[in-house]
């Protein structure tokens, strides 16, 4: 005997299932179309950039597929040598993210406690107040009270004698703390130099060697390197400064540069920074737990939150995790849009004001992907 009531129930279940499946597929298609529309809008904009609007390289990746990469302008203005996709750019403060990873690797190895004053590890550090009260957590999050020596004496002094991390100490070591450690946020290059000293002491290796062997090699970053300012390296972009828009004429930035230190000035390429992001997200540099902590909002910064060596921007429609780099003749930004799983790298060898160059490109991409007001 046929159970018509059961057959009717089964048909209704199948009907509801198919309706729900159709709705889900429609939503997926619409979302994909929306993403494609956004990315199409961005690439249309980027394809029409002229060398007078932007000089550098832009790369966009989604779900491990490179969707856009292009170079603009000149690596050497005076010799009319164009930037290329694989040109080396100075990445300035994006270097801090490399230093943060190296520091957290020491935590994983049980060599460093983030909450213990650094005097335990650097008993001979010359400043007692720093030695007795500042922790690695505070150094990583710019809450230590140490100053940002790059904007003080550093820019006006010759830098050929700077070779080691410790060579940077005279710029700040004798200066008093700006505030009680942990009480507020103040962006600090000095804090990251001290992290470099911790890396050297606890690893038994020089800072540059440790970064190379434990960060760059692990991430496959073969084109990220230290370039002394008196070296000649092929395929490297020279830097040109407008003094961040204050001058109508560009000047070479050679006198402002120094050797890479834990706070800045490594050279890299757009693809290498993409490899770094993939390695970090894939937990190939740190454990999942420490990676997630690094990428979490730990303190309130000037405009965004800050984790360990990363900016955590929650002001718009989706979280943007990354870091900027800015110096005379250098502007760069590494951005990961978490919801869309899109990574963007923007490297420039010309500094500009807030409404031009890299800033304009970066803001436009954020405007489209995360609904950032222009």
XYZ file of C-alpha atoms in Angstrom:
374
model
C 0.000 0.000 0.000
C 1.323 3.458 -0.923
C 1.670 5.941 1.935
C 0.443 9.073 0.173
C 0.950 11.201 3.289
C 4.650 10.201 3.560
C 5.176 10.726 -0.190
C 3.687 14.218 0.103
C 5.976 15.051 3.042
C 9.046 13.785 1.093
C 8.120 15.908 -1.912
C 7.729 18.977 0.288
C 11.123 18.346 1.903
C 12.759 18.013 -1.517
C 10.999 21.168 -2.705
C 12.177 23.157 0.333
C 15.695 21.769 -0.044
C 15.891 22.730 -3.714
C 14.505 26.202 -2.952
C 17.097 26.734 -0.224
C 19.866 25.443 -2.513
C 18.778 27.790 -5.296
C 18.754 30.719 -2.872
C 22.248 29.829 -1.649
C 23.626 29.479 -5.187
C 22.050 32.790 -6.173
C 23.621 34.496 -3.168
C 27.031 33.009 -4.020
C 26.771 34.126 -7.653
C 25.645 37.631 -6.623
C 28.512 37.926 -4.142
C 30.989 36.759 -6.786
C 29.555 39.240 -9.262
C 29.796 41.955 -6.629
C 33.449 41.081 -5.941
C 34.180 41.004 -9.648
C 32.491 44.370 -10.108
C 34.594 45.870 -7.296
C 37.832 44.434 -8.615
C 36.933 45.493 -12.152
C 36.353 49.029 -10.930
C 39.714 49.039 -9.167
C 41.655 47.630 -12.125
C 39.988 50.098 -14.502
C 41.202 52.904 -12.243
C 44.717 51.475 -11.908
C 45.090 50.866 -15.649
C 44.629 54.570 -16.317
C 47.216 55.791 -13.802
C 49.955 57.830 -15.448
C 53.625 58.092 -14.358
C 52.910 61.620 -13.151
C 50.184 60.308 -10.830
C 52.047 57.335 -9.355
C 55.541 55.838 -9.463
C 55.956 52.295 -8.238
C 54.296 48.867 -8.294
C 50.793 47.678 -7.380
C 49.796 44.043 -6.820
C 46.355 42.605 -5.931
C 45.730 38.993 -4.958
C 42.513 37.163 -4.034
C 42.329 33.581 -2.792
C 45.980 32.914 -3.766
C 45.473 34.159 -7.332
C 47.212 37.326 -8.529
C 44.494 39.393 -10.209
C 46.476 42.520 -10.981
C 50.080 43.662 -11.048
C 51.581 46.587 -12.834
C 54.497 49.001 -12.619
C 54.476 52.739 -13.183
C 56.943 55.581 -13.456
C 60.703 55.514 -13.176
C 63.182 53.674 -10.960
C 65.663 56.307 -12.119
C 64.124 59.602 -13.178
C 67.408 61.067 -14.366
C 68.257 58.042 -16.536
C 64.663 57.285 -17.604
C 64.842 53.698 -16.330
C 61.305 52.455 -15.766
C 60.066 50.617 -12.690
C 59.352 46.932 -13.291
C 57.212 44.353 -11.507
C 60.311 42.894 -9.814
C 62.006 46.207 -8.963
C 63.375 46.441 -5.420
C 61.803 49.195 -3.302
C 62.701 50.445 0.140
C 59.748 49.393 2.331
C 60.561 51.633 5.331
C 58.416 50.708 8.362
C 56.890 47.553 6.909
C 60.199 46.207 8.241
C 58.654 46.431 11.730
C 56.335 43.552 10.820
C 59.365 41.351 10.088
C 60.865 42.342 13.448
C 57.609 41.524 15.229
C 57.527 38.027 13.715
C 61.138 37.419 14.781
C 60.359 38.580 18.330
C 57.337 36.296 18.621
C 59.397 33.356 17.361
C 61.574 33.827 20.455
C 58.415 33.674 22.568
C 57.484 30.365 20.929
C 60.933 28.991 21.687
C 60.496 29.869 25.365
C 63.334 32.384 25.273
C 61.277 35.543 25.826
C 58.404 36.517 28.118
C 56.516 39.459 26.651
C 55.411 40.751 30.042
C 58.791 40.811 31.822
C 60.952 43.989 31.889
C 63.698 43.755 29.293
C 66.411 44.121 31.961
C 66.067 40.391 32.552
C 67.444 39.805 29.054
C 69.514 42.966 28.549
C 71.011 43.596 32.005
C 73.574 46.023 30.571
C 71.104 48.186 28.654
C 72.335 51.754 29.412
C 68.991 53.331 30.392
C 67.844 52.060 33.803
C 64.259 53.309 33.491
C 63.857 51.323 30.259
C 65.700 48.342 31.658
C 63.522 48.147 34.772
C 60.063 49.013 33.480
C 59.642 48.394 29.726
C 58.421 45.026 28.417
C 58.626 43.444 24.963
C 54.827 43.660 24.720
C 55.075 47.438 25.130
C 57.898 47.658 22.582
C 55.842 45.699 20.043
C 52.697 47.810 20.570
C 54.378 51.259 20.719
C 53.345 51.762 24.337
C 56.862 51.754 25.851
C 57.401 55.507 26.072
C 60.562 55.387 23.934
C 60.771 58.073 21.274
C 60.585 57.954 17.489
C 64.221 58.861 16.857
C 63.833 58.780 13.066
C 61.970 62.090 13.068
C 64.427 63.750 15.463
C 68.222 63.700 15.068
C 68.446 60.796 12.619
C 67.304 62.532 9.446
C 69.888 65.308 9.746
C 72.997 63.205 10.421
C 75.333 61.180 8.209
C 74.544 57.466 8.270
C 77.510 55.720 6.625
C 78.781 54.593 10.035
C 75.514 52.831 10.880
C 76.118 49.126 10.304
C 74.857 47.264 13.363
C 71.670 47.525 15.412
C 73.637 48.879 18.386
C 74.988 51.727 16.225
C 71.518 53.314 16.435
C 71.482 53.526 20.246
C 73.156 56.973 20.533
C 70.130 58.521 18.810
C 67.864 57.780 21.790
C 69.359 55.699 24.602
C 70.075 58.576 27.008
C 66.723 60.299 26.524
C 64.009 59.978 29.183
C 60.817 58.050 28.569
C 57.997 60.147 27.137
C 55.464 58.621 29.549
C 54.972 55.772 31.990
C 55.296 52.487 30.039
C 51.934 51.018 29.099
C 49.971 54.199 29.783
C 49.497 55.384 26.188
C 50.393 54.830 22.527
C 53.207 56.686 20.762
C 54.723 55.296 17.557
C 58.338 54.445 18.322
C 61.226 53.469 16.052
C 63.443 53.287 19.129
C 61.254 50.558 20.615
C 61.816 48.349 17.586
C 65.578 48.894 17.692
C 65.496 47.583 21.273
C 63.549 44.566 20.005
C 66.411 44.029 17.563
C 68.845 43.963 20.498
C 66.644 41.362 22.214
C 66.606 39.243 19.045
C 70.403 39.360 18.867
C 70.938 38.575 22.554
C 68.446 35.700 22.791
C 69.179 34.094 19.413
C 72.963 34.475 19.508
C 72.821 35.773 15.945
C 72.999 39.209 14.346
C 69.610 40.782 13.676
C 70.018 40.724 9.888
C 71.166 37.095 9.856
C 68.310 36.025 12.110
C 65.715 37.786 9.923
C 67.179 36.189 6.809
C 67.309 32.621 8.160
C 64.099 32.570 10.190
C 61.722 34.900 8.336
C 62.826 35.545 4.762
C 63.998 32.005 3.940
C 60.949 30.415 5.571
C 58.615 32.663 3.573
C 60.539 32.213 0.321
C 61.408 35.917 0.141
C 64.523 35.669 -2.025
C 64.366 39.311 -3.116
C 64.140 40.957 0.305
C 67.471 42.248 1.516
C 69.669 44.705 3.351
C 71.301 47.237 1.017
C 73.950 49.485 2.598
C 73.551 53.056 1.407
C 76.972 53.058 -0.275
C 76.207 49.894 -2.289
C 75.206 49.604 -5.939
C 72.505 46.980 -6.558
C 70.848 46.420 -9.920
C 67.097 46.769 -10.347
C 66.694 48.996 -7.288
C 64.390 52.020 -7.342
C 66.003 55.301 -6.371
C 63.913 57.426 -4.029
C 62.616 60.914 -4.821
C 61.149 63.245 -2.254
C 58.720 66.121 -2.552
C 59.024 66.481 1.236
C 55.553 64.946 1.352
C 54.037 67.516 -0.970
C 55.724 70.611 0.440
C 57.982 71.069 -2.605
C 57.037 71.346 -6.274
C 60.340 69.744 -7.274
C 61.619 66.244 -6.556
C 64.981 65.689 -4.865
C 67.012 62.492 -4.434
C 66.529 61.020 -0.959
C 70.027 59.551 -0.540
C 70.974 61.743 2.417
C 67.900 60.609 4.363
C 68.537 56.872 4.038
C 70.284 54.495 6.416
C 70.985 50.781 6.483
C 68.062 48.505 7.326
C 67.449 48.334 11.066
C 64.672 46.664 13.109
C 62.464 49.753 12.656
C 62.794 50.201 8.905
C 64.534 50.315 5.523
C 64.660 46.753 4.240
C 64.330 46.468 0.449
C 61.737 44.134 -1.041
C 59.437 43.478 -3.989
C 55.674 43.305 -4.269
C 55.747 39.529 -4.786
C 57.999 38.985 -1.782
C 55.613 40.913 0.473
C 52.792 38.791 -0.914
C 54.810 35.673 -0.034
C 55.287 37.048 3.468
C 51.533 37.545 3.888
C 50.811 34.029 2.626
C 53.403 32.543 5.000
C 52.033 34.498 7.960
C 48.394 33.583 7.243
C 49.413 29.976 6.615
C 51.090 29.736 10.069
C 54.471 28.942 8.495
C 56.254 31.664 10.485
C 54.416 31.417 13.806
C 51.900 29.142 15.493
C 48.226 29.772 14.822
C 47.746 31.115 18.353
C 50.549 33.676 18.175
C 49.693 34.641 14.596
C 46.119 35.421 15.605
C 47.336 37.425 18.588
C 49.738 39.350 16.366
C 46.845 40.183 14.012
C 44.452 41.177 16.827
C 43.666 44.725 18.050
C 45.758 44.957 21.224
C 45.998 48.743 21.709
C 44.368 51.869 20.285
C 46.730 53.685 17.911
C 46.417 57.128 16.345
C 43.684 56.191 13.859
C 43.562 52.400 13.932
C 44.186 49.678 16.453
C 47.611 48.055 16.621
C 48.598 44.437 17.193
C 52.166 43.191 17.194
C 53.851 44.980 14.296
C 50.558 45.299 12.424
C 47.839 47.903 12.067
C 44.302 46.575 12.626
C 41.845 48.909 10.880
C 38.199 48.335 11.870
C 36.839 51.711 10.767
C 35.191 50.503 7.564
C 33.040 47.633 6.261
C 35.725 45.004 6.726
C 38.881 44.643 8.772
C 42.123 45.662 7.051
C 45.306 44.202 8.551
C 48.692 45.469 7.405
C 51.331 48.148 7.748
C 52.453 51.314 6.010
C 55.934 52.604 5.328
C 56.750 56.245 4.838
C 59.985 58.204 4.635
C 61.547 60.778 2.363
C 61.252 59.282 -1.122
C 59.486 56.159 0.163
C 55.822 55.249 0.498
C 54.502 51.725 0.826
C 51.526 49.819 2.150
C 50.711 46.171 2.729
C 46.983 45.507 3.205
C 44.984 42.330 3.773
C 41.189 42.626 3.534
C 40.042 39.822 5.817
C 36.437 39.279 4.671
C 37.264 39.252 0.964
C 40.621 37.479 1.462
C 42.283 40.078 -0.760
C 45.895 41.194 -0.306
C 47.130 44.454 -1.811
C 50.754 45.627 -2.025
C 51.562 49.212 -3.043
C 55.219 50.276 -3.279
C 56.341 53.725 -4.368
C 59.675 55.509 -4.732
C 58.118 58.996 -4.604
C 56.569 60.542 -1.499
C 53.522 62.791 -1.880
C 50.896 64.600 0.156
C 47.810 62.858 1.543
C 45.767 63.326 -1.633
C 48.270 62.107 -4.228
C 50.475 59.221 -5.248
C 50.399 56.100 -3.090
C 47.986 57.676 -0.612
C 45.417 58.324 -3.331
C 45.787 54.805 -4.769
C 45.553 53.142 -1.349
C 42.543 55.203 -0.303
C 40.716 54.426 -3.547
C 41.237 50.665 -3.103
C 39.979 50.908 0.491
C 37.034 52.989 -0.696
C 35.910 50.289 -3.127
C 36.644 47.206 -1.025
C 35.805 48.468 2.451
C 33.583 51.496 1.829
C 36.166 53.993 3.068
C 34.919 57.592 2.621
C 37.029 59.509 0.120
